Amino acid sequence: MHTPIKGFSKLTQKGKTEWIVDEIFNGDQSIVDLLESYLHPDESIQKLHNEFIENTITNYYLPLGVAPNFLINDTLYTIPMAIEESSVVAAAAKAAQFWLKRGGFKTTILGTEKIGHVHFIFSGESKKLESFFAENKKTLINSTDDITANMRARGGGITDIRLVNKTQDLEDYYQLDVRFQTCDSMGANFINSCLERLAETLTGLIDGDNRFTDSEKQVQIVMRILSNYTPNCLVRAEVSCPISELSEEEGVSAKEFAEKFYRAVRIAEIEPYRATTHNKGIFNGIDAVVLATGNDFRAVEAAGHTHASRNGKYESLTHCSVENDTFRFWIEIPLSVGVVGGLTALHPMVKFAHKMLGNPSAEQLMGIIAASGLAQNFAALRALVTSGIQKGHMKMHLLNILNQLEATDEEKQAFVEYFKDKTVSHNAVVRKFCEMRGIQYESFAKK
Ligand code: NAD
C-alpha cells in the first residue's frame, strides 16, 4: 500500500512518473523506460496528448485497423476502426465484402434531435407554474440568444422547451425538457451551456413574479445536463437481397441459412441474456468507429442500451425478416456523434479517420457507424448459425496466444500454417508450442 498524495496534478509529467515508480513500483527504473517508450517523439504531438486529459503520464496505444469495401448508399468507404479485440476488423471486412456484391448498406436518418433538462424542485401550486411557463417560454428561449446565435445561423439551436411535471414520481420534481438541433456537432457542451443559462433565467423570472409566494420562489435547481438518451437522434441501416443470393454457407443451404439467421435474431429480440451478447457484438463495430472518429463511445453505448430497453425489456438492436423470398436485416439505433467539436479537429489520427471517410457530415457519419454495427452483427450471426464463432475468433486470437508465449516470428509462421485446417484453442496452441520447443507440457502449463 502506498501513501495518499496531495497536489498530484500539480507535479510535472516527470514528477508524476517518479512518484508512481517510487511509491507503487519500489523504484523500478524499467517502469520509467516503459512509460517513456510510449511517449511520442514529436514533442508538439505529445504536448497535445498531455493536454487532452489530466495527469497524463504517457500514451495508451490501440491498433487502428481499416475495413474496406463498405458500400453505403452507393458510396464506397474504407472504415477506420480503433479496437483491441482481434476478430472485429476481420469480421467487419468480411461482412462488407459479402454485401458489396448484394447492393451494399442503405441508411436513413430518422431524426437528429438532442435533449437536455433542467431538473428542479418547486414546492408550490403546479397550476401556477404551468401558467408562468406558458407566458415565459419565449423569454426563456430568448435568454439563450447569445449562446445559440451561431448554431441558429447553421440551422440549429433550441427547437422547443416543455415543462414536465414529475411530482408523481418524486415530490415537487419538475423538468424543463429542452430540445435541440446541434448540426454537425454532438452538442454536449453547447446543450449544457444553454441549460445553465435557462436555469438562471428560470429562477430569476420566478423570483420576480408576484404570483408566487416567498416560499414558492425558493426554487431549487438540482441539475442542468444533457440527456445521453436521444431516441429522436436515430439512424436506420439495412441490407437485403433475394434469399437465393445468400449463397450456401458452410454446407447450409441459402434458405436454411436465412431461416436460422432469422431465428437467431428473434431469440435476441425476446431473450435478454442473448440480447446482451448480441448487442455487445454490434457495439464491437460501432465503438471501434466511434473511437476512431474521436467521438464519445460512452455516450453512444449508454443511448444504445437505453434504446434496447425502451419496451420495458432489454432487446436486440437489430431485426430481421424473411418474406416473399427476400432476406432483410436492419438496425435502428440512436447515435449522437459529431464531426466538429471534441477531439475531431485536434487528434491527428482522428483527423486522418475523418479524411479517409471523405470528411462526412454528422448525418453521414451516423449512417457509416450504423452500417459498421450491422455488418459486425451479420458476421457474428453468420458464424454462429453455421460453423460457430470460435473458428474465426480463435484464428485471429492465435497471434495473441503466440505473443504471450513469446514465440519467434518463424514459430508464428509455422503455427499459422499448422492451424490452417485445425481448430485453435489455447490448450492446443500451448501443447503444440511445447512439442515444437521440446518442453514438457505438464510442467510448462503449470507456470
Ligand atoms: P465542443 O464543445 O467542442 O463544441 C462544438 C462546437 O463547435 C459547437 O458548439 C459550435 O460552436 C462549433 N461548431 C462549428 N461548426 C459547427 C457545425 N457545423 N455544427 C455544429 N457546431 C459547430 O463539442 P460538443 O459537440 O458541444 O461536445 C462534445 C464533447 O463533449 C465530447 O468530447 C464529449 O465527450 C463531451 N461531453 C460529453 C458529455 C456527455 O455525453 N454526457 C458531457 C460533457 C461533455
Coordinates of C-alpha atoms and ligand atoms in Angstrom, one line a residue:
M1 CA 0.0 0.0 0.0
H2 CA 1.3 3.4 -0.9
T3 CA 0.5 6.6 0.9
P4 CA -2.0 9.2 -0.4
I5 CA -0.7 12.2 -2.2
K6 CA -2.0 15.8 -2.2
G7 CA -1.4 18.0 -5.3
F8 CA -0.5 15.1 -7.7
S9 CA -2.0 17.0 -10.6
K10 CA 0.4 19.9 -10.0
L11 CA 3.5 17.7 -10.4
T12 CA 5.3 17.8 -13.8
Q13 CA 4.9 14.7 -16.0
K14 CA 8.3 13.6 -14.9
G15 CA 7.4 14.2 -11.3
K16 CA 4.2 12.1 -11.6
T17 CA 6.2 9.3 -13.2
E18 CA 8.8 9.4 -10.4
W19 CA 6.1 9.4 -7.7
I20 CA 4.5 6.3 -9.3
V21 CA 7.8 4.5 -9.7
D22 CA 8.9 5.2 -6.2
E23 CA 5.5 4.7 -4.4
I24 CA 4.0 1.8 -6.4
F25 CA 6.9 0.1 -8.2
N26 CA 9.6 0.3 -5.4
G27 CA 11.8 2.5 -7.6
D28 CA 11.9 0.0 -10.5
Q29 CA 13.6 2.1 -13.2
S30 CA 12.4 -0.2 -16.0
I31 CA 8.9 1.3 -15.5
V32 CA 10.3 4.7 -16.4
D33 CA 11.7 3.2 -19.6
L34 CA 8.4 1.6 -20.4
L35 CA 6.4 4.8 -19.9
E36 CA 8.9 6.8 -21.9
S37 CA 8.9 4.3 -24.7
Y38 CA 5.2 5.1 -25.3
L39 CA 5.7 8.9 -25.5
H40 CA 5.5 10.4 -29.0
P41 CA 8.9 11.5 -30.4
D42 CA 7.4 14.7 -31.7
E43 CA 7.1 17.0 -28.7
S44 CA 4.2 19.0 -30.1
I45 CA 2.1 15.9 -30.6
Q46 CA 3.0 14.7 -27.1
K47 CA 2.0 18.0 -25.7
L48 CA -1.3 17.7 -27.4
H49 CA -2.0 14.3 -25.9
N50 CA -0.8 15.6 -22.5
E51 CA -3.4 18.3 -22.6
F52 CA -6.4 16.0 -23.6
I53 CA -6.8 14.9 -20.0
E54 CA -5.4 15.5 -16.6
N55 CA -2.5 13.6 -15.1
T56 CA -1.2 12.2 -18.5
I57 CA 1.9 10.1 -17.8
T58 CA 2.3 8.5 -21.3
N59 CA 0.1 7.3 -24.2
Y60 CA -2.0 4.1 -24.4
Y61 CA -1.9 2.5 -27.8
L62 CA -4.7 0.7 -29.6
P63 CA -4.4 -0.6 -33.1
L64 CA -6.1 1.4 -35.8
G65 CA -7.4 -1.0 -38.4
V66 CA -9.4 -0.5 -41.5
A67 CA -12.4 -2.4 -43.0
P68 CA -12.5 -1.8 -46.8
N69 CA -15.3 -2.4 -49.3
F70 CA -18.2 -0.9 -47.3
L71 CA -20.8 0.2 -49.9
I72 CA -23.1 2.6 -48.1
N73 CA -25.8 4.4 -50.0
D74 CA -23.8 3.6 -53.2
T75 CA -20.6 5.2 -51.9
L76 CA -17.6 3.0 -51.2
Y77 CA -15.9 3.5 -47.8
T78 CA -12.9 2.2 -46.1
I79 CA -13.8 2.4 -42.5
P80 CA -11.3 3.2 -39.7
M81 CA -11.7 1.1 -36.5
A82 CA -9.8 1.5 -33.3
I83 CA -10.2 -1.6 -31.2
E84 CA -8.2 -4.2 -29.2
E85 CA -10.4 -7.3 -29.9
S86 CA -8.7 -9.4 -32.5
S87 CA -11.5 -10.6 -34.7
V88 CA -13.6 -7.4 -35.0
V89 CA -12.0 -5.7 -38.1
A90 CA -11.7 -9.0 -40.0
A91 CA -15.4 -9.7 -39.3
A92 CA -16.5 -6.2 -40.4
A93 CA -14.4 -6.5 -43.6
K94 CA -15.9 -10.0 -44.4
A95 CA -19.4 -8.7 -44.0
A96 CA -18.7 -5.6 -46.1
Q97 CA -17.3 -7.8 -48.8
F98 CA -20.4 -10.1 -48.7
W99 CA -22.9 -7.2 -49.0
L100 CA -20.7 -5.4 -51.6
K101 CA -22.0 -7.8 -54.2
R102 CA -25.6 -7.6 -53.0
G103 CA -26.3 -3.8 -53.2
G104 CA -24.5 -2.8 -50.0
F105 CA -25.9 -0.9 -47.0
K106 CA -28.8 1.6 -47.2
T107 CA -29.0 4.1 -44.4
T108 CA -31.8 6.6 -43.4
I109 CA -31.6 9.3 -40.8
L110 CA -34.9 9.1 -38.8
G111 CA -34.1 12.2 -36.7
T112 CA -31.3 14.4 -35.3
E113 CA -32.9 15.8 -32.2
K114 CA -30.9 16.1 -28.9
I115 CA -32.4 16.6 -25.5
G116 CA -31.3 18.3 -22.2
H117 CA -33.0 19.0 -18.9
V118 CA -33.1 21.5 -16.1
H119 CA -34.1 19.3 -13.2
F120 CA -35.6 21.4 -10.4
I121 CA -37.7 21.4 -7.3
F122 CA -40.7 23.7 -6.9
S123 CA -42.8 23.4 -3.8
G124 CA -46.0 25.1 -4.7
E125 CA -49.0 25.0 -6.9
S126 CA -48.3 23.3 -10.2
K127 CA -51.1 25.2 -12.0
K128 CA -49.3 28.5 -11.1
L129 CA -46.0 27.1 -12.5
E130 CA -47.7 25.9 -15.7
S131 CA -49.3 29.3 -16.4
F132 CA -46.0 31.0 -15.6
F133 CA -44.2 28.7 -18.0
A134 CA -46.7 29.3 -20.9
E135 CA -46.3 33.0 -20.5
N136 CA -42.5 32.9 -20.2
K137 CA -41.5 30.2 -22.6
K138 CA -40.3 32.7 -25.3
T139 CA -38.4 34.8 -22.8
L140 CA -36.6 31.6 -21.6
I141 CA -35.6 30.7 -25.1
N142 CA -34.6 34.3 -25.9
S143 CA -32.4 34.4 -22.9
T144 CA -30.0 32.0 -24.6
D145 CA -29.8 34.0 -27.8
D146 CA -26.2 35.0 -27.4
I147 CA -25.2 31.3 -26.9
T148 CA -27.3 30.0 -29.7
A149 CA -26.6 32.7 -32.3
N150 CA -24.0 30.7 -34.4
M151 CA -25.9 27.4 -34.1
R152 CA -29.1 29.1 -35.3
A153 CA -27.1 30.6 -38.2
R154 CA -26.2 27.0 -39.1
G155 CA -29.9 25.9 -39.0
G156 CA -29.8 24.5 -35.4
G157 CA -30.5 25.8 -31.9
I158 CA -33.3 25.2 -29.4
T159 CA -36.3 23.8 -31.1
D160 CA -38.7 23.5 -28.1
I161 CA -39.0 23.7 -24.3
R162 CA -41.6 21.9 -22.3
L163 CA -42.4 22.0 -18.6
V164 CA -42.7 18.4 -17.4
N165 CA -44.5 17.7 -14.1
K166 CA -42.7 14.7 -12.4
T167 CA -44.2 15.1 -9.0
Q168 CA -46.0 11.8 -9.2
D169 CA -42.6 10.1 -9.3
L170 CA -40.7 12.4 -7.0
E171 CA -42.1 15.1 -4.6
D172 CA -42.0 18.6 -6.1
Y173 CA -39.8 17.5 -9.0
Y174 CA -40.2 19.3 -12.4
Q175 CA -38.2 19.5 -15.6
L176 CA -37.6 21.9 -18.3
D177 CA -37.3 19.5 -21.1
V178 CA -35.3 21.2 -23.9
R179 CA -35.0 20.0 -27.5
F180 CA -32.0 20.9 -29.7
Q181 CA -30.6 20.6 -33.1
T182 CA -26.8 20.7 -32.9
C183 CA -25.9 20.4 -36.7
D184 CA -22.5 18.8 -37.2
S185 CA -21.6 18.6 -33.5
M186 CA -22.6 16.1 -30.9
G187 CA -23.5 19.2 -28.9
A188 CA -22.9 18.2 -25.3
N189 CA -21.1 21.4 -24.3
F190 CA -23.4 23.6 -26.3
I191 CA -26.5 22.0 -24.7
N192 CA -25.1 22.2 -21.2
S193 CA -24.3 25.9 -21.7
C194 CA -27.8 26.6 -22.9
L195 CA -29.3 24.7 -19.9
E196 CA -27.2 26.6 -17.4
R197 CA -28.5 29.8 -18.8
L198 CA -32.1 28.6 -18.9
A199 CA -31.9 27.6 -15.2
E200 CA -30.5 31.0 -14.3
T201 CA -33.3 32.7 -16.3
L202 CA -35.9 30.4 -14.7
T203 CA -35.0 31.2 -11.1
G204 CA -34.7 34.9 -11.9
L205 CA -38.1 35.1 -13.6
I206 CA -39.8 33.2 -10.8
D207 CA -38.2 35.4 -8.2
G208 CA -39.5 38.5 -9.8
D209 CA -43.1 37.1 -10.4
N210 CA -45.7 38.3 -7.9
R211 CA -48.0 35.3 -8.5
F212 CA -45.5 33.2 -6.4
T213 CA -45.3 33.3 -2.6
D214 CA -42.0 33.7 -1.0
S215 CA -41.7 30.0 -0.2
E216 CA -42.7 29.1 -3.8
K217 CA -39.8 31.4 -5.0
Q218 CA -37.3 29.1 -3.3
V219 CA -36.9 27.0 -6.4
Q220 CA -34.0 24.5 -6.1
I221 CA -32.1 23.8 -9.4
V222 CA -30.8 20.3 -8.9
M223 CA -29.0 19.7 -12.2
R224 CA -28.7 21.2 -15.7
I225 CA -27.4 18.5 -18.0
L226 CA -28.0 17.0 -21.5
S227 CA -29.5 13.5 -21.7
N228 CA -27.4 10.9 -23.4
Y229 CA -30.6 9.1 -24.3
T230 CA -31.5 10.6 -27.7
P231 CA -34.4 8.5 -29.1
N232 CA -35.0 11.0 -31.8
C233 CA -31.4 11.2 -33.0
L234 CA -31.9 7.9 -34.8
V235 CA -30.5 6.1 -37.8
R236 CA -31.5 3.0 -39.7
A237 CA -29.1 0.9 -41.7
E238 CA -30.3 -2.0 -43.7
V239 CA -29.2 -4.8 -46.0
S240 CA -31.4 -7.0 -48.1
C241 CA -31.3 -9.5 -51.0
P242 CA -33.2 -12.3 -52.5
I243 CA -32.8 -15.4 -50.3
S244 CA -31.3 -17.3 -53.3
E245 CA -28.4 -14.8 -53.3
L246 CA -27.4 -15.5 -49.8
S247 CA -25.4 -18.5 -51.1
E248 CA -24.6 -21.7 -49.4
E249 CA -22.8 -21.2 -46.0
E250 CA -20.7 -24.0 -44.6
G251 CA -22.9 -26.7 -46.0
V252 CA -26.1 -24.9 -45.0
S253 CA -28.4 -24.0 -47.9
A254 CA -29.3 -20.4 -48.5
K255 CA -32.9 -21.0 -47.4
E256 CA -31.9 -22.8 -44.3
F257 CA -29.3 -20.1 -43.5
A258 CA -32.0 -17.3 -43.8
E259 CA -34.3 -19.2 -41.5
K260 CA -31.7 -19.9 -38.9
F261 CA -30.4 -16.4 -39.1
Y262 CA -34.0 -15.0 -38.6
R263 CA -34.5 -17.3 -35.6
A264 CA -31.2 -16.2 -34.1
V265 CA -32.4 -12.5 -34.3
R266 CA -35.8 -13.5 -32.9
I267 CA -34.0 -15.1 -29.9
A268 CA -32.1 -11.9 -29.3
E269 CA -35.4 -10.0 -29.5
I270 CA -37.0 -12.0 -26.8
E271 CA -34.2 -13.2 -24.6
P272 CA -32.2 -10.6 -22.6
Y273 CA -29.3 -13.0 -22.0
R274 CA -28.7 -13.4 -25.7
A275 CA -29.7 -9.8 -26.5
T276 CA -26.8 -8.5 -24.2
T277 CA -24.2 -10.5 -26.1
H278 CA -25.9 -9.8 -29.4
N279 CA -25.8 -6.1 -28.8
K280 CA -22.2 -6.3 -27.4
G281 CA -21.3 -7.7 -30.8
I282 CA -23.0 -4.7 -32.5
F283 CA -21.0 -2.3 -30.3
N284 CA -17.8 -4.1 -31.3
G285 CA -18.3 -2.5 -34.7
I286 CA -19.9 0.7 -33.5
D287 CA -17.5 1.6 -30.7
A288 CA -14.4 1.0 -32.9
V289 CA -15.6 3.6 -35.5
V290 CA -16.9 6.0 -32.8
L291 CA -13.5 5.8 -31.1
A292 CA -11.5 6.2 -34.4
T293 CA -13.6 9.2 -35.3
G294 CA -12.9 10.9 -31.9
N295 CA -16.5 10.5 -30.7
D296 CA -17.8 9.7 -27.2
F297 CA -18.3 5.9 -27.1
R298 CA -19.7 6.0 -23.6
A299 CA -22.5 8.3 -24.7
V300 CA -23.2 6.1 -27.7
E301 CA -23.2 2.9 -25.6
A302 CA -25.5 4.4 -22.9
A303 CA -28.0 5.6 -25.5
G304 CA -28.0 2.3 -27.4
H305 CA -28.6 0.3 -24.2
T306 CA -31.5 2.5 -23.1
H307 CA -33.0 2.3 -26.6
A308 CA -32.6 -1.5 -26.4
S309 CA -34.7 -1.4 -23.2
R310 CA -37.3 1.0 -24.4
N311 CA -40.1 -1.6 -24.4
G312 CA -39.6 -2.5 -20.8
K313 CA -37.2 -5.4 -21.5
Y314 CA -33.7 -5.4 -22.9
E315 CA -33.9 -6.4 -26.6
S316 CA -31.9 -6.8 -29.8
L317 CA -31.0 -3.6 -31.6
T318 CA -31.1 -5.4 -34.9
H319 CA -34.1 -7.1 -36.6
C320 CA -34.6 -9.5 -39.5
S321 CA -37.4 -10.5 -41.8
V322 CA -37.6 -13.3 -44.3
E323 CA -40.6 -12.6 -46.5
N324 CA -41.6 -13.0 -50.2
D325 CA -38.2 -14.6 -50.9
T326 CA -36.4 -11.6 -49.6
F327 CA -33.9 -11.6 -46.7
R328 CA -33.9 -8.2 -44.8
F329 CA -31.6 -7.3 -41.9
W330 CA -31.6 -3.9 -40.2
I331 CA -30.6 -1.9 -37.2
E332 CA -32.2 1.2 -35.7
I333 CA -30.0 2.9 -33.2
P334 CA -29.7 6.4 -31.6
L335 CA -26.3 7.8 -32.5
S336 CA -25.3 11.2 -31.2
V337 CA -22.0 11.9 -32.9
G338 CA -20.1 14.9 -34.2
V339 CA -17.7 15.7 -37.0
V340 CA -16.8 19.0 -35.4
G341 CA -16.0 19.7 -31.7
G342 CA -14.5 17.4 -29.1
L343 CA -11.2 15.9 -30.4
T344 CA -12.2 15.9 -34.0
A345 CA -10.0 18.8 -35.1
L346 CA -7.2 18.0 -32.6
H347 CA -6.2 14.4 -32.6
P348 CA -4.0 13.7 -35.8
M349 CA -5.4 10.1 -36.1
V350 CA -9.0 11.3 -35.7
K351 CA -8.4 13.9 -38.4
F352 CA -7.0 11.1 -40.6
A353 CA -10.1 9.0 -39.9
H354 CA -12.5 11.7 -41.0
K355 CA -10.4 12.4 -44.1
M356 CA -10.4 8.7 -45.0
L357 CA -14.2 8.8 -44.8
G358 CA -14.3 11.8 -47.1
N359 CA -15.0 14.3 -44.2
P360 CA -18.6 13.2 -43.8
S361 CA -21.4 15.3 -42.2
A362 CA -22.6 14.2 -38.8
E363 CA -25.6 12.5 -40.5
Q364 CA -23.4 10.6 -43.0
L365 CA -21.2 9.5 -40.0
M366 CA -24.3 8.2 -38.2
G367 CA -25.0 6.1 -41.3
I368 CA -21.4 4.8 -41.5
I369 CA -21.4 3.9 -37.9
A370 CA -24.8 2.1 -38.0
A371 CA -23.6 0.2 -41.1
S372 CA -20.5 -0.9 -39.1
G373 CA -22.6 -2.2 -36.3
L374 CA -25.0 -4.0 -38.6
A375 CA -22.0 -5.6 -40.5
Q376 CA -20.5 -6.8 -37.3
N377 CA -23.7 -8.4 -36.2
F378 CA -24.2 -10.0 -39.6
A379 CA -20.7 -11.5 -39.4
A380 CA -21.2 -12.8 -35.9
L381 CA -24.6 -14.3 -36.6
R382 CA -23.5 -15.8 -39.9
A383 CA -20.7 -17.6 -38.0
L384 CA -22.9 -18.5 -35.0
V385 CA -25.6 -20.2 -37.1
T386 CA -23.1 -22.1 -39.3
S387 CA -19.6 -23.1 -38.2
G388 CA -19.7 -21.4 -34.7
I389 CA -17.8 -18.3 -33.6
Q390 CA -14.7 -19.9 -32.2
K391 CA -13.2 -21.0 -35.6
G392 CA -12.7 -17.4 -36.9
H393 CA -12.3 -15.8 -33.5
M394 CA -9.5 -18.2 -32.3
K395 CA -7.8 -18.0 -35.7
M396 CA -7.4 -14.2 -35.1
H397 CA -6.5 -14.8 -31.4
L398 CA -3.7 -17.3 -32.4
L399 CA -1.1 -14.5 -32.6
N400 CA -2.1 -13.1 -29.2
I401 CA -1.5 -16.5 -27.7
L402 CA 1.8 -16.9 -29.5
N403 CA 2.9 -13.5 -28.4
Q404 CA 2.0 -14.4 -24.8
L405 CA 4.3 -17.5 -25.3
E406 CA 7.0 -15.2 -26.7
A407 CA 7.2 -17.2 -29.9
T408 CA 9.6 -16.1 -32.6
D409 CA 8.5 -14.9 -36.0
E410 CA 9.5 -18.2 -37.6
E411 CA 7.5 -20.1 -35.0
K412 CA 4.5 -17.9 -35.5
Q413 CA 4.6 -18.5 -39.3
A414 CA 4.8 -22.3 -38.7
F415 CA 1.9 -22.1 -36.3
V416 CA -0.3 -20.2 -38.7
E417 CA 0.4 -22.8 -41.3
Y418 CA -0.1 -25.7 -38.9
F419 CA -3.5 -24.4 -37.7
K420 CA -4.8 -23.5 -41.2
D421 CA -7.0 -26.6 -41.2
K422 CA -7.3 -27.2 -37.4
T423 CA -9.4 -25.7 -34.6
V424 CA -7.4 -23.2 -32.5
S425 CA -7.8 -23.5 -28.7
H426 CA -5.5 -22.0 -26.1
N427 CA -4.7 -25.5 -24.9
A428 CA -3.9 -26.9 -28.4
V429 CA -1.6 -24.0 -29.1
V430 CA 0.3 -24.4 -25.8
R431 CA 0.6 -28.2 -26.4
K432 CA 2.0 -27.7 -29.9
F433 CA 4.3 -24.9 -28.7
C434 CA 5.8 -27.3 -26.1
E435 CA 6.1 -30.1 -28.7
M436 CA 8.0 -27.7 -31.1
R437 CA 10.4 -26.5 -28.4
G438 CA 10.8 -29.9 -26.8
I439 CA 9.4 -28.7 -23.5
Q440 CA 7.4 -30.9 -21.2
Y441 CA 3.8 -29.7 -21.5
E442 CA 2.7 -30.6 -17.9
S443 CA 5.4 -28.6 -16.2
F444 CA 5.1 -25.7 -18.7
A445 CA 1.3 -25.5 -18.3
K446 CA 1.5 -25.2 -14.6
K447 CA 3.7 -22.0 -14.8
Ligands
NAD1 P1 -17.5 21.2 -28.4 O1 -17.7 21.7 -27.1 O2 -16.1 21.0 -28.9 O3 -18.3 22.2 -29.3 C1 -18.7 22.1 -30.7 C2 -18.9 23.5 -31.2 O4 -18.4 23.6 -32.5 C3 -20.3 23.9 -31.3 O5 -20.9 24.3 -30.0 C4 -20.2 25.1 -32.2 O6 -20.0 26.3 -31.5 C5 -19.0 24.7 -33.1 N1 -19.3 24.4 -34.5 C6 -18.5 24.8 -35.5 N2 -19.0 24.3 -36.7 C7 -20.1 23.7 -36.4 C8 -21.1 22.9 -37.1 N3 -21.0 22.8 -38.5 N4 -22.1 22.3 -36.5 C9 -22.2 22.4 -35.2 N5 -21.3 23.1 -34.4 C10 -20.3 23.7 -35.0 O7 -18.2 19.8 -28.7 P2 -19.7 19.4 -28.3 O8 -20.2 18.7 -29.6 O9 -20.5 20.5 -27.8 O10 -19.5 18.3 -27.2 C11 -18.9 17.1 -27.4 C12 -17.9 16.8 -26.4 O11 -18.4 16.9 -25.1 C13 -17.3 15.4 -26.5 O12 -15.9 15.5 -26.3 C14 -17.9 14.7 -25.2 O13 -17.1 13.7 -24.8 C15 -18.0 15.8 -24.3 N6 -19.0 15.7 -23.2 C16 -20.0 14.8 -23.1 C17 -20.9 14.7 -22.1 C18 -22.0 13.7 -22.1 O14 -22.1 13.0 -23.1 N7 -22.7 13.4 -21.1 C19 -20.9 15.7 -21.2 C20 -20.0 16.8 -21.2 C21 -19.0 16.8 -22.3

